[in-house]
PDB file of C-alpha atoms in Angstrom:
ATOM      1  CA  MET A 223      16.526   8.072  56.336  1.00 57.00           C
ATOM      2  CA  ASN A 224      19.490   6.000  57.566  1.00 61.00           C
ATOM      3  CA  GLU A 225      22.331   4.629  55.439  1.00 64.00           C
ATOM      4  CA  GLU A 226      20.747   1.194  55.098  1.00 62.00           C
ATOM      5  CA  GLU A 227      17.450   2.635  53.828  1.00 66.00           C
ATOM      6  CA  ARG A 228      19.257   4.901  51.344  1.00 68.00           C
ATOM      7  CA  TYR A 229      21.195   1.913  50.029  1.00 60.00           C
ATOM      8  CA  SER A 230      17.973  -0.087  49.706  1.00 72.00           C
ATOM      9  CA  ILE A 231      16.220   2.700  47.778  1.00 76.00           C
ATOM     10  CA  GLN A 232      19.222   3.084  45.480  1.00 82.00           C
ATOM     11  CA  THR A 233      19.179  -0.657  44.852  1.00 83.00           C
ATOM     12  CA  GLU A 234      15.493  -0.511  43.906  1.00 84.00           C
ATOM     13  CA  LYS A 235      16.212   2.366  41.485  1.00 86.00           C
ATOM     14  CA  ILE A 236      18.912   0.328  39.782  1.00 88.00           C
ATOM     15  CA  LYS A 237      16.627  -2.689  39.695  1.00 90.00           C
ATOM     16  CA  LEU A 238      13.750  -0.713  38.138  1.00 88.00           C
ATOM     17  CA  THR A 239      16.117   0.884  35.621  1.00 91.00           C
ATOM     18  CA  LEU A 240      17.252  -2.567  34.483  1.00 93.00           C
ATOM     19  CA  ILE A 241      13.660  -3.832  34.343  1.00 93.00           C
ATOM     20  CA  TYR A 242      12.540  -0.944  32.129  1.00 91.00           C
ATOM     21  CA  ALA A 243      15.596  -1.495  29.930  1.00 93.00           C
ATOM     22  CA  ALA A 244      14.525  -5.142  29.637  1.00 94.00           C
ATOM     23  CA  PHE A 245      10.985  -4.086  28.704  1.00 93.00           C
ATOM     24  CA  GLY A 246      12.548  -1.987  25.945  1.00 93.00           C
ATOM     25  CA  THR A 247      13.895  -5.172  24.339  1.00 95.00           C
ATOM     26  CA  ILE A 248      10.445  -6.807  23.973  1.00 95.00           C
ATOM     27  CA  GLY A 249       9.992  -5.471  20.435  1.00 94.00           C
ATOM     28  CA  ILE A 250      13.364  -6.881  19.398  1.00 94.00           C
ATOM     29  CA  VAL A 251      12.611 -10.275  20.967  1.00 96.00           C
ATOM     30  CA  THR A 252       9.172 -10.588  19.315  1.00 95.00           C
ATOM     31  CA  HIS A 253      10.718  -9.620  15.961  1.00 93.00           C
ATOM     32  CA  PHE A 254      12.480 -13.005  15.909  1.00 93.00           C
ATOM     33  CA  ILE A 255       9.471 -15.128  16.956  1.00 93.00           C
ATOM     34  CA  ARG A 256       7.935 -16.826  13.917  1.00 92.00           C
ATOM     35  CA  LEU A 257       4.382 -16.915  15.294  1.00 91.00           C
ATOM     36  CA  SER A 258       1.295 -14.779  14.785  1.00 91.00           C
ATOM     37  CA  SER A 259       0.552 -12.145  17.424  1.00 93.00           C
ATOM     38  CA  PRO A 260      -2.239 -14.199  19.114  1.00 94.00           C
ATOM     39  CA  GLY A 261       0.131 -17.176  19.268  1.00 94.00           C
ATOM     40  CA  ILE A 262       2.879 -15.091  20.863  1.00 95.00           C
ATOM     41  CA  VAL A 263       0.429 -13.688  23.423  1.00 96.00           C
ATOM     42  CA  PHE A 264      -0.885 -17.173  24.255  1.00 96.00           C
ATOM     43  CA  TYR A 265       2.561 -18.566  25.038  1.00 96.00           C
ATOM     44  CA  ARG A 266       3.650 -15.365  26.780  1.00 96.00           C
ATOM     45  CA  ALA A 267       0.642 -15.423  29.102  1.00 96.00           C
ATOM     46  CA  ILE A 268       0.919 -19.164  29.830  1.00 96.00           C
ATOM     47  CA  LEU A 269       4.641 -19.038  30.621  1.00 96.00           C
ATOM     48  CA  GLY A 270       4.315 -15.817  32.617  1.00 96.00           C
ATOM     49  CA  SER A 271       1.484 -17.117  34.776  1.00 95.00           C
ATOM     50  CA  LEU A 272       3.281 -20.441  35.410  1.00 95.00           C
ATOM     51  CA  PHE A 273       6.443 -18.588  36.434  1.00 95.00           C
ATOM     52  CA  ILE A 274       4.564 -16.399  38.930  1.00 94.00           C
ATOM     53  CA  ILE A 275       2.595 -19.359  40.342  1.00 94.00           C
ATOM     54  CA  VAL A 276       5.813 -21.322  40.943  1.00 94.00           C
ATOM     55  CA  ALA A 277       7.567 -18.250  42.386  1.00 92.00           C
ATOM     56  CA  ALA A 278       4.637 -17.598  44.747  1.00 90.00           C
ATOM     57  CA  LEU A 279       4.548 -21.189  45.991  1.00 90.00           C
ATOM     58  CA  LEU A 280       8.342 -21.372  46.448  1.00 91.00           C
ATOM     59  CA  SER A 281       8.271 -18.166  48.505  1.00 89.00           C
ATOM     60  CA  GLY A 282       5.601 -19.627  50.777  1.00 88.00           C
ATOM     61  CA  ARG A 283       2.734 -17.488  49.486  1.00 87.00           C
ATOM     62  CA  THR A 284      -0.704 -18.968  49.012  1.00 88.00           C
ATOM     63  CA  ILE A 285      -2.948 -18.314  46.042  1.00 89.00           C
ATOM     64  CA  ASP A 286      -6.153 -16.739  47.328  1.00 91.00           C
ATOM     65  CA  ILE A 287      -8.958 -18.130  45.159  1.00 92.00           C
ATOM     66  CA  GLN A 288     -11.610 -16.361  47.254  1.00 93.00           C
ATOM     67  CA  SER A 289     -10.167 -12.907  46.531  1.00 93.00           C
ATOM     68  CA  MET A 290     -10.247 -13.788  42.823  1.00 94.00           C
ATOM     69  CA  LYS A 291     -13.911 -14.757  43.123  1.00 94.00           C
ATOM     70  CA  ASN A 292     -14.711 -11.512  44.932  1.00 94.00           C
ATOM     71  CA  ASN A 293     -13.111  -9.475  42.139  1.00 95.00           C
ATOM     72  CA  PHE A 294     -14.140 -11.784  39.300  1.00 94.00           C
ATOM     73  CA  PRO A 295     -15.918  -9.295  36.947  1.00 94.00           C
ATOM     74  CA  VAL A 296     -13.109  -6.731  37.150  1.00 95.00           C
ATOM     75  CA  LEU A 297     -10.413  -9.405  36.762  1.00 95.00           C
ATOM     76  CA  VAL A 298     -12.158 -10.773  33.681  1.00 96.00           C
ATOM     77  CA  ALA A 299     -12.316  -7.282  32.170  1.00 96.00           C
ATOM     78  CA  THR A 300      -8.644  -6.553  32.879  1.00 95.00           C
ATOM     79  CA  GLY A 301      -7.581  -9.977  31.589  1.00 95.00           C
ATOM     80  CA  PHE A 302      -9.552  -9.330  28.400  1.00 96.00           C
ATOM     81  CA  PHE A 303      -7.962  -5.884  27.996  1.00 96.00           C
ATOM     82  CA  MET A 304      -4.495  -7.321  28.666  1.00 96.00           C
ATOM     83  CA  GLY A 305      -4.822  -9.925  25.914  1.00 95.00           C
ATOM     84  CA  LEU A 306      -5.973  -7.335  23.379  1.00 95.00           C
ATOM     85  CA  ASN A 307      -3.312  -4.907  24.552  1.00 96.00           C
ATOM     86  CA  TRP A 308      -0.493  -7.378  23.887  1.00 96.00           C
ATOM     87  CA  VAL A 309      -1.886  -8.514  20.525  1.00 96.00           C
ATOM     88  CA  LEU A 310      -2.226  -4.933  19.299  1.00 96.00           C
ATOM     89  CA  GLN A 311       1.256  -4.046  20.534  1.00 95.00           C
ATOM     90  CA  PHE A 312       2.820  -6.958  18.621  1.00 96.00           C
ATOM     91  CA  GLU A 313       0.718  -6.232  15.533  1.00 95.00           C
ATOM     92  CA  ALA A 314       1.952  -2.626  15.614  1.00 94.00           C
ATOM     93  CA  PHE A 315       5.528  -3.951  15.582  1.00 94.00           C
ATOM     94  CA  ARG A 316       4.746  -6.373  12.761  1.00 93.00           C
ATOM     95  CA  VAL A 317       2.961  -4.120  10.270  1.00 92.00           C
ATOM     96  CA  SER A 318       5.081  -0.979  10.742  1.00 90.00           C
ATOM     97  CA  SER A 319       8.238  -1.176  12.871  1.00 91.00           C
ATOM     98  CA  VAL A 320       9.328  -1.652  16.460  1.00 92.00           C
ATOM     99  CA  ALA A 321      10.188   2.051  16.665  1.00 90.00           C
ATOM    100  CA  ILE A 322       6.826   3.340  15.434  1.00 91.00           C
ATOM    101  CA  GLY A 323       4.818   0.749  17.385  1.00 91.00           C
ATOM    102  CA  THR A 324       6.718   1.628  20.560  1.00 91.00           C
ATOM    103  CA  VAL A 325       6.217   5.376  20.200  1.00 90.00           C
ATOM    104  CA  CYS A 326       2.461   5.119  19.562  1.00 91.00           C
ATOM    105  CA  TYR A 327       2.044   2.550  22.348  1.00 92.00           C
ATOM    106  CA  ASN A 328       3.612   5.049  24.750  1.00 87.00           C
ATOM    107  CA  THR A 329       0.695   7.451  24.328  1.00 88.00           C
ATOM    108  CA  MET A 330      -0.917   5.400  27.127  1.00 88.00           C
ATOM    109  CA  PRO A 331      -0.537   8.144  29.803  1.00 84.00           C
ATOM    110  CA  ILE A 332      -2.540  10.506  27.596  1.00 85.00           C
ATOM    111  CA  PHE A 333      -5.433   8.049  27.313  1.00 88.00           C
ATOM    112  CA  LEU A 334      -5.183   7.341  31.030  1.00 85.00           C
ATOM    113  CA  ILE A 335      -5.949  10.929  31.972  1.00 84.00           C
ATOM    114  CA  ILE A 336      -8.816  11.041  29.473  1.00 87.00           C
ATOM    115  CA  PHE A 337     -10.373   7.891  30.960  1.00 87.00           C
ATOM    116  CA  ALA A 338      -9.719   9.111  34.519  1.00 85.00           C
ATOM    117  CA  SER A 339     -11.705  12.259  33.704  1.00 86.00           C
ATOM    118  CA  ILE A 340     -14.569  10.098  32.394  1.00 87.00           C
ATOM    119  CA  PHE A 341     -14.651   7.345  35.043  1.00 86.00           C
ATOM    120  CA  PHE A 342     -13.470   9.230  38.120  1.00 82.00           C
ATOM    121  CA  LYS A 343     -14.380  12.840  37.211  1.00 82.00           C
ATOM    122  CA  GLU A 344     -10.757  13.934  37.523  1.00 78.00           C
ATOM    123  CA  LYS A 345     -10.289  17.417  36.076  1.00 82.00           C
ATOM    124  CA  ILE A 346      -8.166  17.957  32.993  1.00 79.00           C
ATOM    125  CA  THR A 347      -6.042  21.043  33.609  1.00 82.00           C
ATOM    126  CA  LEU A 348      -4.819  23.427  30.920  1.00 84.00           C
ATOM    127  CA  LYS A 349      -1.299  21.977  31.208  1.00 84.00           C
ATOM    128  CA  THR A 350      -2.639  18.461  30.760  1.00 82.00           C
ATOM    129  CA  LEU A 351      -4.709  19.548  27.768  1.00 86.00           C
ATOM    130  CA  CYS A 352      -1.549  20.977  26.209  1.00 88.00           C
ATOM    131  CA  CYS A 353       0.150  17.593  26.695  1.00 85.00           C
ATOM    132  CA  ILE A 354      -2.753  15.885  24.901  1.00 86.00           C
ATOM    133  CA  ILE A 355      -2.577  18.309  21.959  1.00 89.00           C
ATOM    134  CA  VAL A 356       1.208  17.911  21.665  1.00 89.00           C
ATOM    135  CA  ALA A 357       0.831  14.098  21.690  1.00 89.00           C
ATOM    136  CA  ILE A 358      -1.845  14.253  18.953  1.00 87.00           C
ATOM    137  CA  ILE A 359       0.451  16.378  16.784  1.00 89.00           C
ATOM    138  CA  GLY A 360       3.228  13.862  17.431  1.00 89.00           C
ATOM    139  CA  VAL A 361       1.025  10.930  16.322  1.00 88.00           C
ATOM    140  CA  VAL A 362       0.109  12.745  13.087  1.00 85.00           C
ATOM    141  CA  LEU A 363       3.799  13.303  12.338  1.00 87.00           C
ATOM    142  CA  VAL A 364       4.845   9.732  13.202  1.00 88.00           C
ATOM    143  CA  SER A 365       2.046   8.175  11.104  1.00 81.00           C
ATOM    144  CA  ASN A 366       3.058  10.348   8.114  1.00 76.00           C
ATOM    145  CA  ILE A 367      -0.565  10.311   6.952  1.00 71.00           C
ATOM    146  CA  MET A 368      -0.113  13.712   5.306  1.00 65.00           C
ATOM    147  CA  SER A 369       2.150  12.088   2.704  1.00 69.00           C
ATOM    148  CA  LEU A 370       1.146   8.397   2.719  1.00 66.00           C
ATOM    149  CA  GLY A 371      -2.559   8.633   3.585  1.00 66.00           C
ATOM    150  CA  PHE A 372      -4.501   6.326   5.901  1.00 69.00           C
ATOM    151  CA  ASN A 373      -3.895   3.096   3.956  1.00 72.00           C
ATOM    152  CA  SER A 374      -0.164   2.714   4.588  1.00 82.00           C
ATOM    153  CA  ASN A 375       1.408   0.118   6.882  1.00 87.00           C
ATOM    154  CA  ILE A 376       2.867   2.937   8.969  1.00 88.00           C
ATOM    155  CA  ALA A 377      -0.579   4.428   9.579  1.00 88.00           C
ATOM    156  CA  LEU A 378      -1.937   0.947  10.404  1.00 92.00           C
ATOM    157  CA  GLY A 379       0.937   0.331  12.836  1.00 92.00           C
ATOM    158  CA  CYS A 380       0.192   3.675  14.523  1.00 92.00           C
ATOM    159  CA  PHE A 381      -3.484   2.707  14.758  1.00 93.00           C
ATOM    160  CA  TYR A 382      -2.648  -0.637  16.399  1.00 95.00           C
ATOM    161  CA  GLY A 383      -0.213   1.066  18.768  1.00 94.00           C
ATOM    162  CA  LEU A 384      -2.820   3.629  19.793  1.00 94.00           C
ATOM    163  CA  LEU A 385      -5.455   0.921  20.339  1.00 96.00           C
ATOM    164  CA  GLY A 386      -2.953  -1.022  22.432  1.00 95.00           C
ATOM    165  CA  ALA A 387      -2.327   2.122  24.493  1.00 94.00           C
ATOM    166  CA  ILE A 388      -6.080   2.543  25.003  1.00 94.00           C
ATOM    167  CA  PHE A 389      -6.456  -1.001  26.366  1.00 96.00           C
ATOM    168  CA  TYR A 390      -3.347  -0.528  28.522  1.00 92.00           C
ATOM    169  CA  ALA A 391      -4.951   2.596  30.038  1.00 92.00           C
ATOM    170  CA  LEU A 392      -8.201   0.685  30.604  1.00 93.00           C
ATOM    171  CA  ILE A 393      -6.270  -2.012  32.511  1.00 93.00           C
ATOM    172  CA  LEU A 394      -4.924   0.636  34.877  1.00 89.00           C
ATOM    173  CA  ILE A 395      -8.354   2.265  35.254  1.00 90.00           C
ATOM    174  CA  TYR A 396     -10.098  -1.027  36.063  1.00 91.00           C
ATOM    175  CA  ASN A 397      -7.293  -2.093  38.401  1.00 90.00           C
ATOM    176  CA  ARG A 398      -8.407   0.779  40.652  1.00 87.00           C
ATOM    177  CA  LYS A 399     -11.699  -1.053  41.114  1.00 90.00           C
ATOM    178  CA  LEU A 400     -10.012  -4.171  42.522  1.00 89.00           C
ATOM    179  CA  ASP A 401     -10.518  -4.639  46.239  1.00 89.00           C
ATOM    180  CA  ASN A 402      -8.459  -6.616  48.769  1.00 90.00           C
ATOM    181  CA  ILE A 403      -6.489  -8.793  46.359  1.00 91.00           C
ATOM    182  CA  LYS A 404      -2.741  -9.405  46.410  1.00 90.00           C
ATOM    183  CA  MET A 405      -0.589  -8.440  43.457  1.00 88.00           C
ATOM    184  CA  HIS A 406       0.468 -11.984  42.524  1.00 88.00           C
ATOM    185  CA  ASP A 407      -3.142 -13.235  42.664  1.00 93.00           C
ATOM    186  CA  LYS A 408      -4.261 -10.445  40.362  1.00 93.00           C
ATOM    187  CA  ILE A 409      -1.484 -11.053  37.831  1.00 93.00           C
ATOM    188  CA  ILE A 410      -1.963 -14.834  37.826  1.00 94.00           C
ATOM    189  CA  PHE A 411      -5.654 -14.439  36.998  1.00 95.00           C
ATOM    190  CA  GLN A 412      -5.088 -11.752  34.351  1.00 95.00           C
ATOM    191  CA  PHE A 413      -2.342 -13.714  32.595  1.00 95.00           C
ATOM    192  CA  SER A 414      -4.320 -16.959  32.738  1.00 95.00           C
ATOM    193  CA  PHE A 415      -7.478 -15.325  31.397  1.00 96.00           C
ATOM    194  CA  SER A 416      -5.486 -13.678  28.583  1.00 96.00           C
ATOM    195  CA  ALA A 417      -4.098 -17.105  27.650  1.00 95.00           C
ATOM    196  CA  LEU A 418      -7.613 -18.592  27.694  1.00 95.00           C
ATOM    197  CA  LEU A 419      -8.909 -15.752  25.529  1.00 94.00           C
ATOM    198  CA  MET A 420      -6.144 -16.284  22.959  1.00 94.00           C
ATOM    199  CA  ALA A 421      -6.685 -20.065  22.994  1.00 94.00           C
ATOM    200  CA  ILE A 422     -10.396 -19.623  22.226  1.00 93.00           C
ATOM    201  CA  TYR A 423      -9.609 -17.149  19.429  1.00 91.00           C
ATOM    202  CA  ILE A 424      -6.979 -19.432  17.889  1.00 92.00           C
ATOM    203  CA  LEU A 425      -9.172 -22.563  18.064  1.00 91.00           C
ATOM    204  CA  ILE A 426     -12.068 -20.764  16.356  1.00 91.00           C
ATOM    205  CA  ILE A 427     -10.290 -18.434  13.925  1.00 87.00           C
ATOM    206  CA  ASP A 428      -6.771 -19.701  13.204  1.00 82.00           C
ATOM    207  CA  LYS A 429      -5.706 -23.094  14.576  1.00 80.00           C
ATOM    208  CA  ASN A 430      -2.310 -22.773  12.878  1.00 82.00           C
ATOM    209  CA  ALA A 431      -1.434 -19.889  15.220  1.00 81.00           C
ATOM    210  CA  PHE A 432      -0.363 -22.437  17.863  1.00 84.00           C
ATOM    211  CA  TRP A 433       2.445 -23.694  15.635  1.00 84.00           C
ATOM    212  CA  PHE A 434       5.472 -22.276  13.883  1.00 81.00           C
ATOM    213  CA  ASP A 435       5.511 -22.077  10.082  1.00 77.00           C
ATOM    214  CA  LYS A 436       6.122 -25.502   8.497  1.00 77.00           C
ATOM    215  CA  ASN A 437       8.745 -23.981   6.194  1.00 80.00           C
ATOM    216  CA  ILE A 438      10.743 -22.441   9.040  1.00 86.00           C
ATOM    217  CA  THR A 439      14.441 -23.331   9.097  1.00 88.00           C
ATOM    218  CA  ASN A 440      15.973 -25.147  12.060  1.00 90.00           C
ATOM    219  CA  ASN A 441      17.966 -22.051  13.041  1.00 92.00           C
ATOM    220  CA  ASP A 442      14.864 -19.826  12.957  1.00 91.00           C
ATOM    221  CA  LEU A 443      12.932 -22.439  14.942  1.00 92.00           C
ATOM    222  CA  ILE A 444      15.593 -22.549  17.667  1.00 94.00           C
ATOM    223  CA  ILE A 445      15.754 -18.745  17.811  1.00 94.00           C
ATOM    224  CA  SER A 446      11.941 -18.508  17.975  1.00 94.00           C
ATOM    225  CA  VAL A 447      11.718 -21.023  20.837  1.00 94.00           C
ATOM    226  CA  ILE A 448      14.458 -19.250  22.794  1.00 96.00           C
ATOM    227  CA  CYS A 449      12.771 -15.873  22.252  1.00 96.00           C
ATOM    228  CA  ILE A 450       9.303 -17.085  23.295  1.00 96.00           C
ATOM    229  CA  LEU A 451      10.797 -18.594  26.475  1.00 96.00           C
ATOM    230  CA  LEU A 452      12.665 -15.357  27.124  1.00 97.00           C
ATOM    231  CA  LEU A 453       9.512 -13.287  26.581  1.00 97.00           C
ATOM    232  CA  GLY A 454       7.326 -15.483  28.773  1.00 96.00           C
ATOM    233  CA  LEU A 455       9.643 -16.441  31.621  1.00 96.00           C
ATOM    234  CA  PHE A 456      11.936 -13.425  31.837  1.00 96.00           C
ATOM    235  CA  HIS A 457      10.073 -10.373  30.486  1.00 95.00           C
ATOM    236  CA  THR A 458       6.634 -11.430  31.727  1.00 95.00           C
ATOM    237  CA  GLY A 459       7.307 -13.587  34.783  1.00 94.00           C
ATOM    238  CA  PHE A 460      10.592 -12.516  36.372  1.00 94.00           C
ATOM    239  CA  CYS A 461      10.437  -8.822  35.410  1.00 93.00           C
ATOM    240  CA  TYR A 462       6.808  -8.338  36.468  1.00 90.00           C
ATOM    241  CA  ILE A 463       7.499  -9.699  39.955  1.00 88.00           C
ATOM    242  CA  HIS A 464      10.501  -7.457  40.523  1.00 86.00           C
ATOM    243  CA  TYR A 465       8.796  -4.499  38.834  1.00 87.00           C
ATOM    244  CA  PHE A 466       5.948  -4.385  41.343  1.00 82.00           C
ATOM    245  CA  ASN A 467       8.289  -4.947  44.271  1.00 79.00           C
ATOM    246  CA  ALA A 468      10.459  -2.008  43.170  1.00 79.00           C
ATOM    247  CA  VAL A 469       7.546   0.342  42.405  1.00 78.00           C
ATOM    248  CA  LYS A 470       6.131  -0.105  45.922  1.00 76.00           C
ATOM    249  CA  ARG A 471       9.306   1.329  47.469  1.00 77.00           C
ATOM    250  CA  LEU A 472      10.019   4.257  45.139  1.00 77.00           C
ATOM    251  CA  LYS A 473       8.481   7.701  44.780  1.00 75.00           C
ATOM    252  CA  ALA A 474       5.899   8.119  42.014  1.00 69.00           C
ATOM    253  CA  GLU A 475       7.977  10.834  40.343  1.00 71.00           C
ATOM    254  CA  THR A 476      11.025   8.549  40.214  1.00 76.00           C
ATOM    255  CA  VAL A 477       8.953   5.760  38.654  1.00 77.00           C
ATOM    256  CA  ALA A 478       7.452   8.203  36.118  1.00 74.00           C
ATOM    257  CA  ILE A 479      10.876   9.313  34.926  1.00 78.00           C
ATOM    258  CA  LEU A 480      12.326   5.786  34.774  1.00 82.00           C
ATOM    259  CA  THR A 481       9.314   4.610  32.732  1.00 82.00           C
ATOM    260  CA  PHE A 482      10.753   6.339  29.678  1.00 84.00           C
ATOM    261  CA  ILE A 483      13.857   4.165  29.666  1.00 87.00           C
ATOM    262  CA  ASP A 484      11.628   1.546  27.980  1.00 90.00           C
ATOM    263  CA  PRO A 485      10.857   3.499  24.742  1.00 90.00           C
ATOM    264  CA  VAL A 486      14.350   5.026  24.567  1.00 89.00           C
ATOM    265  CA  VAL A 487      15.968   1.566  24.695  1.00 91.00           C
ATOM    266  CA  ALA A 488      13.443   0.232  22.156  1.00 91.00           C
ATOM    267  CA  LEU A 489      14.146   3.090  19.724  1.00 90.00           C
ATOM    268  CA  PHE A 490      17.904   2.731  20.166  1.00 90.00           C
ATOM    269  CA  LEU A 491      17.873  -1.036  19.539  1.00 90.00           C
ATOM    270  CA  SER A 492      15.449  -0.812  16.599  1.00 91.00           C
ATOM    271  CA  PHE A 493      17.827   1.639  14.914  1.00 89.00           C
ATOM    272  CA  PHE A 494      21.097  -0.220  15.558  1.00 89.00           C
ATOM    273  CA  LEU A 495      19.959  -3.876  15.502  1.00 90.00           C
ATOM    274  CA  LEU A 496      16.992  -3.908  13.119  1.00 89.00           C
ATOM    275  CA  LYS A 497      18.268  -0.998  10.997  1.00 89.00           C
ATOM    276  CA  GLU A 498      14.884   0.730  11.215  1.00 87.00           C
ATOM    277  CA  SER A 499      14.839   4.411  10.346  1.00 83.00           C
ATOM    278  CA  MET A 500      12.560   7.434  10.725  1.00 83.00           C
ATOM    279  CA  THR A 501      12.149  10.556   8.671  1.00 83.00           C
ATOM    280  CA  PRO A 502      13.017  13.831  10.423  1.00 88.00           C
ATOM    281  CA  LEU A 503       9.296  14.574  10.863  1.00 86.00           C
ATOM    282  CA  GLN A 504       8.654  11.124  12.353  1.00 87.00           C
ATOM    283  CA  LEU A 505      11.559  11.615  14.732  1.00 88.00           C
ATOM    284  CA  LEU A 506      10.131  14.991  15.746  1.00 91.00           C
ATOM    285  CA  GLY A 507       6.738  13.363  16.281  1.00 89.00           C
ATOM    286  CA  SER A 508       8.346  10.675  18.479  1.00 89.00           C
ATOM    287  CA  ILE A 509      10.006  13.346  20.603  1.00 89.00           C
ATOM    288  CA  LEU A 510       6.713  15.219  20.945  1.00 90.00           C
ATOM    289  CA  ILE A 511       4.803  12.084  22.016  1.00 89.00           C
ATOM    290  CA  LEU A 512       7.364  10.952  24.585  1.00 88.00           C
ATOM    291  CA  SER A 513       7.847  14.504  25.903  1.00 88.00           C
ATOM    292  CA  ALA A 514       4.086  14.992  26.292  1.00 86.00           C
ATOM    293  CA  ALA A 515       3.732  11.641  28.075  1.00 83.00           C
ATOM    294  CA  LEU A 516       6.651  12.407  30.395  1.00 82.00           C
ATOM    295  CA  ALA A 517       5.391  15.912  31.161  1.00 82.00           C
ATOM    296  CA  ASN A 518       1.954  14.497  31.959  1.00 75.00           C
ATOM    297  CA  GLU A 519       3.426  11.883  34.306  1.00 73.00           C
ATOM    298  CA  LEU A 520       5.456  14.505  36.160  1.00 73.00           C
ATOM    299  CA  LEU A 521       2.452  16.828  36.442  1.00 69.00           C
ATOM    300  CA  LYS A 522       0.370  13.944  37.811  1.00 65.00           C
ATOM    301  CA  THR A 523       2.946  12.915  40.426  1.00 60.00           C
ATOM    302  CA  LYS A 524       3.417  16.525  41.591  1.00 60.00           C
ATOM    303  CA  LYS A 525      -0.347  16.864  41.955  1.00 57.00           C
TER     304      LYS A 525
END
């Protein structure tokens, strides 16, 4: 590897580090948006898809409708999973805390290996099984169900976070079934379908979810609008484009390690900005979950 290539790889590492740090702020940003979770997802998906469409056209790329048609059933499934994944993630933040929702959401790698063993007959090794058991113990500790029972907001937030992780893992599993479609075409369809799904839900179930609360103050309204634009255009549009470009050029092990910047930043900001706290057992559970997920990612990349 020459000096220019080494510099390029180092640049991509820095870029991916910053992107994951940005992803870690999503919980903080959504905390200040005075909309329901389906409403947030609707605007996030709309703004994200528009950003990527404009970016693709400005860079001279064409949008391949035929490749979308060829992969239509799988794209519909992944778009459906993506919408549910985001709603559950934001609901986990809302009913419990950003910290707890983030930790439970990051059990995704555990569910991914379970689904891979089901769909693709990949073997679960003893080391991987140990990671799963450690993560389960961590979830029990974080949810605090031994003291609070199953009816607490913390337990409900853990449940939403775990469901979100399941749908996230299903997105990755079904993405393997996509054939001959470019990254920006795939994302545009998935975001657009997620927006459509949320629009249908809101029109049928809760039409008020499109709008901010009537009693919202002007300051809260301004902050909410800024945050929804930030979430849609920056976190979902800009960051997704640069994320996939960086991942293509880096080793899988490097990406696996950098992934955990996201939850660490989220936990740090939730503690210092939102003043959220955890009991010692919940903190231990968080460490167990993130350690199990990281160990599993490293085992997978080495394999």
